[in-house]
Amino acid sequence: MRTTVTLAATALAAVSSLAIFANDESPVPTMSINDLMVTVVAPATDTLWGIDDPQTDEEWQVFVDAANRVIDAGKVIKVGGLGPNDRSWADDPDWQGFADRLIGAGVDARNAAENRDVEAMWTAGEVLYPPCEQCHLQFHPGVLGNQ
């Protein structure tokens, strides 16, 4: 659990560089999609996929926070980042669908964490993985071999 908390704290520091937005405002990207994936999405999804048996409010909050980072990152992914291909990727309907599924799985994970439901967390993690893998295969195929 200590590793999870450390990863969560690291990712929280990274997400602070994202534009924070309220309501349905479009976020303003501050980094490339690649940087967003490395500093925010990967640590947050690793936290979600690594759920064990949280007991305290603080332990459950780690998973709520990770899910919120996935949701917020998904919103940034939808508009694209500052990388050379990011805006053209964001214009692709498949990209939008992958981002929507990422956001949806993040919402499911957040709801599960708020309800302290480990099984629902596992289900959200299972829903989260396929669009991640499919997006990587379509838009950044070399990344799968490096994981």
Short mmCIF file of N, CA and C in Angstrom, two decimals:
data_model
loop_
_atom_site.label_atom_id
_atom_site.label_comp_id
_atom_site.label_asym_id
_atom_site.label_seq_id
_atom_site.Cartn_x
_atom_site.Cartn_y
_atom_site.Cartn_z
N MET A 1 0.83 -1.18 0.00
CA MET A 1 0.00 0.00 0.00
C MET A 1 0.88 1.26 0.00
N ARG A 2 2.05 1.18 0.63
CA ARG A 2 2.95 2.33 0.68
C ARG A 2 3.37 2.74 -0.73
N THR A 3 3.64 1.75 -1.62
CA THR A 3 4.00 2.04 -3.00
C THR A 3 2.86 2.75 -3.70
N THR A 4 1.64 2.30 -3.47
CA THR A 4 0.47 2.93 -4.07
C THR A 4 0.36 4.38 -3.65
N VAL A 5 0.55 4.64 -2.37
CA VAL A 5 0.47 6.01 -1.86
C VAL A 5 1.57 6.86 -2.47
N THR A 6 2.78 6.32 -2.59
CA THR A 6 3.89 7.06 -3.18
C THR A 6 3.60 7.37 -4.64
N LEU A 7 3.12 6.38 -5.40
CA LEU A 7 2.76 6.61 -6.80
C LEU A 7 1.66 7.65 -6.92
N ALA A 8 0.69 7.57 -6.05
CA ALA A 8 -0.41 8.52 -6.08
C ALA A 8 0.10 9.94 -5.83
N ALA A 9 0.99 10.09 -4.89
CA ALA A 9 1.54 11.41 -4.59
C ALA A 9 2.34 11.94 -5.76
N THR A 10 3.11 11.09 -6.42
CA THR A 10 3.88 11.49 -7.59
C THR A 10 2.96 11.93 -8.71
N ALA A 11 1.93 11.15 -8.96
CA ALA A 11 0.99 11.49 -10.02
C ALA A 11 0.22 12.76 -9.69
N LEU A 12 -0.09 12.96 -8.41
CA LEU A 12 -0.79 14.17 -8.01
C LEU A 12 0.06 15.39 -8.31
N ALA A 13 1.33 15.30 -8.08
CA ALA A 13 2.22 16.41 -8.41
C ALA A 13 2.24 16.66 -9.91
N ALA A 14 2.24 15.59 -10.69
CA ALA A 14 2.24 15.74 -12.15
C ALA A 14 0.93 16.34 -12.64
N VAL A 15 -0.17 15.89 -12.09
CA VAL A 15 -1.47 16.38 -12.56
C VAL A 15 -1.66 17.85 -12.23
N SER A 16 -0.94 18.37 -11.26
CA SER A 16 -1.08 19.78 -10.94
C SER A 16 -0.62 20.65 -12.09
N SER A 17 0.14 20.09 -13.04
CA SER A 17 0.55 20.87 -14.20
C SER A 17 -0.52 20.89 -15.28
N LEU A 18 -1.58 20.07 -15.13
CA LEU A 18 -2.69 20.11 -16.06
C LEU A 18 -3.54 21.34 -15.78
N ALA A 19 -4.19 21.80 -16.82
CA ALA A 19 -5.13 22.89 -16.61
C ALA A 19 -6.32 22.34 -15.83
N ILE A 20 -6.66 22.99 -14.74
CA ILE A 20 -7.81 22.59 -13.95
C ILE A 20 -9.02 23.33 -14.52
N PHE A 21 -10.09 22.62 -14.72
CA PHE A 21 -11.25 23.24 -15.34
C PHE A 21 -12.51 22.83 -14.60
N ALA A 22 -13.50 23.69 -14.67
CA ALA A 22 -14.76 23.45 -13.99
C ALA A 22 -15.85 23.21 -15.02
N ASN A 23 -16.94 22.61 -14.57
CA ASN A 23 -18.09 22.33 -15.42
C ASN A 23 -17.64 21.55 -16.65
N ASP A 24 -18.04 22.03 -17.82
CA ASP A 24 -17.68 21.32 -19.05
C ASP A 24 -16.73 22.13 -19.91
N GLU A 25 -15.99 23.03 -19.29
CA GLU A 25 -15.02 23.81 -20.05
C GLU A 25 -13.98 22.88 -20.64
N SER A 26 -13.53 23.23 -21.84
CA SER A 26 -12.46 22.44 -22.45
C SER A 26 -11.15 22.75 -21.76
N PRO A 27 -10.40 21.72 -21.42
CA PRO A 27 -9.10 21.97 -20.80
C PRO A 27 -8.12 22.53 -21.81
N VAL A 28 -7.14 23.21 -21.31
CA VAL A 28 -6.07 23.73 -22.15
C VAL A 28 -4.84 22.87 -21.86
N PRO A 29 -4.38 22.09 -22.86
CA PRO A 29 -3.24 21.21 -22.60
C PRO A 29 -1.98 22.00 -22.29
N THR A 30 -1.18 21.44 -21.40
CA THR A 30 0.08 22.07 -21.03
C THR A 30 1.27 21.17 -21.32
N MET A 31 1.00 20.01 -21.94
CA MET A 31 2.07 19.05 -22.23
C MET A 31 1.62 18.19 -23.40
N SER A 32 2.52 17.37 -23.89
CA SER A 32 2.18 16.42 -24.96
C SER A 32 1.35 15.28 -24.38
N ILE A 33 0.64 14.59 -25.26
CA ILE A 33 -0.12 13.41 -24.82
C ILE A 33 0.84 12.37 -24.26
N ASN A 34 2.00 12.22 -24.87
CA ASN A 34 2.99 11.27 -24.35
C ASN A 34 3.38 11.61 -22.92
N ASP A 35 3.68 12.88 -22.66
CA ASP A 35 4.03 13.29 -21.30
C ASP A 35 2.87 13.07 -20.33
N LEU A 36 1.65 13.36 -20.80
CA LEU A 36 0.47 13.14 -19.97
C LEU A 36 0.32 11.66 -19.62
N MET A 37 0.55 10.80 -20.61
CA MET A 37 0.45 9.36 -20.37
C MET A 37 1.49 8.90 -19.34
N VAL A 38 2.70 9.37 -19.50
CA VAL A 38 3.80 8.92 -18.62
C VAL A 38 3.64 9.47 -17.21
N THR A 39 3.26 10.73 -17.07
CA THR A 39 3.26 11.35 -15.75
C THR A 39 1.93 11.27 -15.01
N VAL A 40 0.83 11.08 -15.75
CA VAL A 40 -0.49 11.09 -15.10
C VAL A 40 -1.23 9.77 -15.31
N VAL A 41 -1.46 9.41 -16.57
CA VAL A 41 -2.32 8.26 -16.85
C VAL A 41 -1.70 6.95 -16.36
N ALA A 42 -0.45 6.70 -16.70
CA ALA A 42 0.17 5.43 -16.29
C ALA A 42 0.20 5.27 -14.77
N PRO A 43 0.65 6.26 -14.01
CA PRO A 43 0.62 6.08 -12.56
C PRO A 43 -0.81 5.92 -12.01
N ALA A 44 -1.76 6.67 -12.56
CA ALA A 44 -3.14 6.57 -12.06
C ALA A 44 -3.74 5.21 -12.37
N THR A 45 -3.55 4.72 -13.59
CA THR A 45 -4.11 3.41 -13.94
C THR A 45 -3.39 2.30 -13.19
N ASP A 46 -2.09 2.44 -12.99
CA ASP A 46 -1.37 1.44 -12.18
C ASP A 46 -1.95 1.38 -10.77
N THR A 47 -2.29 2.54 -10.22
CA THR A 47 -2.91 2.57 -8.90
C THR A 47 -4.25 1.84 -8.93
N LEU A 48 -5.07 2.15 -9.92
CA LEU A 48 -6.39 1.51 -10.01
C LEU A 48 -6.26 0.00 -10.20
N TRP A 49 -5.37 -0.42 -11.07
CA TRP A 49 -5.19 -1.85 -11.34
C TRP A 49 -4.54 -2.56 -10.15
N GLY A 50 -3.90 -1.83 -9.27
CA GLY A 50 -3.18 -2.43 -8.15
C GLY A 50 -3.98 -2.48 -6.86
N ILE A 51 -5.28 -2.28 -6.95
CA ILE A 51 -6.09 -2.28 -5.73
C ILE A 51 -5.93 -3.60 -5.00
N ASP A 52 -5.79 -3.52 -3.69
CA ASP A 52 -5.69 -4.75 -2.89
C ASP A 52 -6.88 -4.80 -1.94
N ASP A 53 -6.73 -4.32 -0.75
CA ASP A 53 -7.82 -4.38 0.22
C ASP A 53 -7.82 -3.12 1.08
N PRO A 54 -8.14 -1.97 0.48
CA PRO A 54 -8.13 -0.74 1.27
C PRO A 54 -9.16 -0.79 2.38
N GLN A 55 -8.81 -0.21 3.51
CA GLN A 55 -9.69 -0.25 4.68
C GLN A 55 -10.09 1.13 5.17
N THR A 56 -9.15 2.04 5.19
CA THR A 56 -9.41 3.35 5.80
C THR A 56 -9.90 4.34 4.75
N ASP A 57 -10.44 5.44 5.22
CA ASP A 57 -10.86 6.51 4.31
C ASP A 57 -9.68 6.99 3.48
N GLU A 58 -8.52 7.11 4.10
CA GLU A 58 -7.34 7.59 3.41
C GLU A 58 -6.92 6.61 2.31
N GLU A 59 -6.97 5.32 2.60
CA GLU A 59 -6.62 4.32 1.59
C GLU A 59 -7.61 4.35 0.42
N TRP A 60 -8.88 4.49 0.68
CA TRP A 60 -9.87 4.56 -0.40
C TRP A 60 -9.72 5.86 -1.18
N GLN A 61 -9.33 6.94 -0.51
CA GLN A 61 -9.18 8.22 -1.20
C GLN A 61 -8.09 8.15 -2.26
N VAL A 62 -7.08 7.33 -2.07
CA VAL A 62 -6.03 7.14 -3.07
C VAL A 62 -6.65 6.70 -4.39
N PHE A 63 -7.64 5.82 -4.32
CA PHE A 63 -8.27 5.30 -5.53
C PHE A 63 -9.26 6.30 -6.13
N VAL A 64 -9.95 7.04 -5.28
CA VAL A 64 -10.82 8.12 -5.79
C VAL A 64 -9.95 9.13 -6.55
N ASP A 65 -8.83 9.52 -5.95
CA ASP A 65 -7.94 10.49 -6.58
C ASP A 65 -7.38 9.97 -7.89
N ALA A 66 -6.99 8.69 -7.92
CA ALA A 66 -6.46 8.11 -9.16
C ALA A 66 -7.53 8.11 -10.25
N ALA A 67 -8.75 7.76 -9.88
CA ALA A 67 -9.84 7.77 -10.86
C ALA A 67 -10.10 9.19 -11.37
N ASN A 68 -10.04 10.17 -10.49
CA ASN A 68 -10.22 11.56 -10.92
C ASN A 68 -9.13 11.99 -11.89
N ARG A 69 -7.90 11.53 -11.65
CA ARG A 69 -6.81 11.86 -12.58
C ARG A 69 -7.06 11.24 -13.95
N VAL A 70 -7.57 10.01 -13.97
CA VAL A 70 -7.90 9.36 -15.25
C VAL A 70 -8.98 10.16 -15.98
N ILE A 71 -10.01 10.55 -15.26
CA ILE A 71 -11.10 11.32 -15.86
C ILE A 71 -10.58 12.64 -16.43
N ASP A 72 -9.83 13.38 -15.62
CA ASP A 72 -9.32 14.67 -16.08
C ASP A 72 -8.34 14.52 -17.24
N ALA A 73 -7.49 13.51 -17.16
CA ALA A 73 -6.55 13.27 -18.27
C ALA A 73 -7.32 12.91 -19.54
N GLY A 74 -8.38 12.12 -19.41
CA GLY A 74 -9.18 11.78 -20.58
C GLY A 74 -9.77 13.01 -21.25
N LYS A 75 -10.17 13.99 -20.46
CA LYS A 75 -10.70 15.22 -21.02
C LYS A 75 -9.63 16.00 -21.78
N VAL A 76 -8.41 15.98 -21.27
CA VAL A 76 -7.31 16.63 -21.98
C VAL A 76 -6.98 15.84 -23.25
N ILE A 77 -6.98 14.53 -23.16
CA ILE A 77 -6.69 13.68 -24.32
C ILE A 77 -7.68 13.99 -25.45
N LYS A 78 -8.93 14.26 -25.13
CA LYS A 78 -9.93 14.55 -26.15
C LYS A 78 -9.58 15.80 -26.97
N VAL A 79 -8.93 16.79 -26.37
CA VAL A 79 -8.59 18.00 -27.12
C VAL A 79 -7.20 17.92 -27.74
N GLY A 80 -6.41 16.94 -27.34
CA GLY A 80 -5.05 16.81 -27.86
C GLY A 80 -4.08 17.56 -26.97
N GLY A 81 -2.83 17.27 -27.19
CA GLY A 81 -1.79 17.90 -26.38
C GLY A 81 -0.89 18.75 -27.24
N LEU A 82 0.32 18.96 -26.77
CA LEU A 82 1.27 19.83 -27.44
C LEU A 82 2.27 19.07 -28.31
N GLY A 83 2.15 17.74 -28.38
CA GLY A 83 3.06 16.95 -29.20
C GLY A 83 2.79 17.12 -30.69
N PRO A 84 3.73 16.70 -31.53
CA PRO A 84 3.60 16.93 -32.98
C PRO A 84 2.38 16.28 -33.63
N ASN A 85 1.90 15.16 -33.13
CA ASN A 85 0.75 14.49 -33.72
C ASN A 85 -0.53 14.63 -32.89
N ASP A 86 -0.44 15.24 -31.75
CA ASP A 86 -1.53 15.22 -30.78
C ASP A 86 -2.83 15.83 -31.31
N ARG A 87 -2.75 16.95 -31.99
CA ARG A 87 -3.98 17.60 -32.47
C ARG A 87 -4.62 16.80 -33.60
N SER A 88 -3.81 16.23 -34.49
CA SER A 88 -4.40 15.41 -35.56
C SER A 88 -5.01 14.14 -35.00
N TRP A 89 -4.40 13.54 -33.99
CA TRP A 89 -4.98 12.38 -33.34
C TRP A 89 -6.33 12.75 -32.72
N ALA A 90 -6.38 13.89 -32.06
CA ALA A 90 -7.61 14.31 -31.38
C ALA A 90 -8.75 14.56 -32.37
N ASP A 91 -8.43 14.82 -33.62
CA ASP A 91 -9.45 15.02 -34.65
C ASP A 91 -10.04 13.71 -35.15
N ASP A 92 -9.42 12.59 -34.80
CA ASP A 92 -9.86 11.28 -35.29
C ASP A 92 -11.02 10.76 -34.43
N PRO A 93 -12.12 10.33 -35.04
CA PRO A 93 -13.25 9.81 -34.25
C PRO A 93 -12.88 8.60 -33.39
N ASP A 94 -11.96 7.77 -33.85
CA ASP A 94 -11.54 6.63 -33.03
C ASP A 94 -10.86 7.11 -31.76
N TRP A 95 -10.02 8.12 -31.88
CA TRP A 95 -9.34 8.72 -30.71
C TRP A 95 -10.37 9.20 -29.70
N GLN A 96 -11.39 9.89 -30.21
CA GLN A 96 -12.44 10.41 -29.34
C GLN A 96 -13.16 9.27 -28.61
N GLY A 97 -13.43 8.19 -29.33
CA GLY A 97 -14.08 7.03 -28.71
C GLY A 97 -13.22 6.41 -27.62
N PHE A 98 -11.91 6.28 -27.90
CA PHE A 98 -11.01 5.73 -26.89
C PHE A 98 -10.99 6.63 -25.65
N ALA A 99 -10.92 7.94 -25.87
CA ALA A 99 -10.90 8.88 -24.75
C ALA A 99 -12.20 8.81 -23.95
N ASP A 100 -13.32 8.70 -24.66
CA ASP A 100 -14.61 8.59 -23.97
C ASP A 100 -14.67 7.33 -23.11
N ARG A 101 -14.14 6.23 -23.62
CA ARG A 101 -14.15 4.99 -22.83
C ARG A 101 -13.20 5.09 -21.63
N LEU A 102 -12.09 5.78 -21.81
CA LEU A 102 -11.17 6.03 -20.69
C LEU A 102 -11.88 6.84 -19.60
N ILE A 103 -12.55 7.89 -20.00
CA ILE A 103 -13.29 8.72 -19.04
C ILE A 103 -14.38 7.90 -18.35
N GLY A 104 -15.13 7.13 -19.13
CA GLY A 104 -16.20 6.31 -18.56
C GLY A 104 -15.69 5.30 -17.54
N ALA A 105 -14.56 4.66 -17.87
CA ALA A 105 -13.98 3.71 -16.92
C ALA A 105 -13.48 4.44 -15.67
N GLY A 106 -12.96 5.64 -15.85
CA GLY A 106 -12.55 6.44 -14.69
C GLY A 106 -13.72 6.78 -13.80
N VAL A 107 -14.84 7.13 -14.40
CA VAL A 107 -16.05 7.43 -13.62
C VAL A 107 -16.51 6.18 -12.87
N ASP A 108 -16.49 5.03 -13.56
CA ASP A 108 -16.87 3.78 -12.90
C ASP A 108 -15.95 3.47 -11.73
N ALA A 109 -14.65 3.69 -11.92
CA ALA A 109 -13.68 3.44 -10.85
C ALA A 109 -13.90 4.40 -9.68
N ARG A 110 -14.16 5.65 -9.98
CA ARG A 110 -14.41 6.62 -8.91
C ARG A 110 -15.65 6.23 -8.11
N ASN A 111 -16.72 5.87 -8.82
CA ASN A 111 -17.95 5.45 -8.13
C ASN A 111 -17.70 4.22 -7.27
N ALA A 112 -16.93 3.27 -7.79
CA ALA A 112 -16.62 2.07 -7.02
C ALA A 112 -15.81 2.41 -5.78
N ALA A 113 -14.83 3.29 -5.93
CA ALA A 113 -14.00 3.68 -4.79
C ALA A 113 -14.82 4.44 -3.76
N GLU A 114 -15.68 5.32 -4.22
CA GLU A 114 -16.52 6.07 -3.28
C GLU A 114 -17.47 5.14 -2.53
N ASN A 115 -17.84 4.03 -3.17
CA ASN A 115 -18.72 3.04 -2.53
C ASN A 115 -17.95 1.92 -1.84
N ARG A 116 -16.61 2.04 -1.85
CA ARG A 116 -15.75 1.04 -1.21
C ARG A 116 -16.04 -0.38 -1.72
N ASP A 117 -16.12 -0.51 -3.04
CA ASP A 117 -16.48 -1.76 -3.68
C ASP A 117 -15.29 -2.28 -4.50
N VAL A 118 -14.52 -3.18 -3.90
CA VAL A 118 -13.32 -3.70 -4.56
C VAL A 118 -13.68 -4.43 -5.86
N GLU A 119 -14.75 -5.23 -5.84
CA GLU A 119 -15.15 -5.96 -7.05
C GLU A 119 -15.47 -5.01 -8.19
N ALA A 120 -16.19 -3.94 -7.89
CA ALA A 120 -16.50 -2.95 -8.92
C ALA A 120 -15.24 -2.25 -9.40
N MET A 121 -14.25 -2.09 -8.53
CA MET A 121 -12.97 -1.52 -8.95
C MET A 121 -12.29 -2.45 -9.96
N TRP A 122 -12.32 -3.75 -9.68
CA TRP A 122 -11.73 -4.71 -10.62
C TRP A 122 -12.45 -4.65 -11.96
N THR A 123 -13.77 -4.56 -11.92
CA THR A 123 -14.55 -4.48 -13.16
C THR A 123 -14.19 -3.22 -13.94
N ALA A 124 -14.08 -2.10 -13.25
CA ALA A 124 -13.70 -0.85 -13.92
C ALA A 124 -12.31 -0.98 -14.54
N GLY A 125 -11.40 -1.65 -13.85
CA GLY A 125 -10.07 -1.88 -14.40
C GLY A 125 -10.09 -2.74 -15.65
N GLU A 126 -10.98 -3.73 -15.65
CA GLU A 126 -11.12 -4.59 -16.83
C GLU A 126 -11.70 -3.83 -18.01
N VAL A 127 -12.58 -2.87 -17.73
CA VAL A 127 -13.17 -2.04 -18.78
C VAL A 127 -12.13 -1.03 -19.28
N LEU A 128 -11.26 -0.60 -18.42
CA LEU A 128 -10.25 0.40 -18.75
C LEU A 128 -9.18 -0.12 -19.69
N TYR A 129 -8.76 -1.36 -19.52
CA TYR A 129 -7.61 -1.85 -20.26
C TYR A 129 -7.81 -1.93 -21.78
N PRO A 130 -8.90 -2.50 -22.29
CA PRO A 130 -9.02 -2.65 -23.75
C PRO A 130 -8.93 -1.35 -24.55
N PRO A 131 -9.61 -0.27 -24.16
CA PRO A 131 -9.45 0.94 -24.98
C PRO A 131 -8.03 1.50 -24.91
N CYS A 132 -7.36 1.32 -23.78
CA CYS A 132 -5.96 1.76 -23.70
C CYS A 132 -5.11 0.99 -24.72
N GLU A 133 -5.24 -0.33 -24.69
CA GLU A 133 -4.46 -1.16 -25.60
C GLU A 133 -4.81 -0.88 -27.06
N GLN A 134 -6.10 -0.77 -27.36
CA GLN A 134 -6.53 -0.52 -28.74
C GLN A 134 -6.04 0.83 -29.24
N CYS A 135 -6.10 1.84 -28.39
CA CYS A 135 -5.62 3.16 -28.78
C CYS A 135 -4.11 3.12 -29.05
N HIS A 136 -3.37 2.46 -28.19
CA HIS A 136 -1.93 2.35 -28.40
C HIS A 136 -1.63 1.62 -29.70
N LEU A 137 -2.36 0.55 -29.99
CA LEU A 137 -2.14 -0.19 -31.24
C LEU A 137 -2.39 0.68 -32.46
N GLN A 138 -3.41 1.50 -32.40
CA GLN A 138 -3.76 2.32 -33.56
C GLN A 138 -2.91 3.57 -33.69
N PHE A 139 -2.63 4.24 -32.58
CA PHE A 139 -1.99 5.55 -32.65
C PHE A 139 -0.52 5.56 -32.24
N HIS A 140 -0.07 4.57 -31.49
CA HIS A 140 1.32 4.57 -31.02
C HIS A 140 1.76 3.13 -30.81
N PRO A 141 1.83 2.35 -31.91
CA PRO A 141 2.06 0.90 -31.77
C PRO A 141 3.35 0.52 -31.08
N GLY A 142 4.39 1.30 -31.15
CA GLY A 142 5.65 0.95 -30.52
C GLY A 142 5.61 0.95 -29.00
N VAL A 143 4.64 1.65 -28.43
CA VAL A 143 4.60 1.79 -26.98
C VAL A 143 4.26 0.48 -26.28
N LEU A 144 3.49 -0.41 -26.91
CA LEU A 144 3.10 -1.65 -26.25
C LEU A 144 4.29 -2.56 -25.99
N GLY A 145 5.26 -2.55 -26.86
CA GLY A 145 6.45 -3.36 -26.66
C GLY A 145 7.36 -2.84 -25.58
N ASN A 146 7.16 -1.58 -25.19
CA ASN A 146 8.03 -0.94 -24.19
C ASN A 146 7.44 -0.98 -22.78
N GLN A 147 6.30 -1.61 -22.61
CA GLN A 147 5.67 -1.60 -21.29
C GLN A 147 6.14 -2.75 -20.46
#
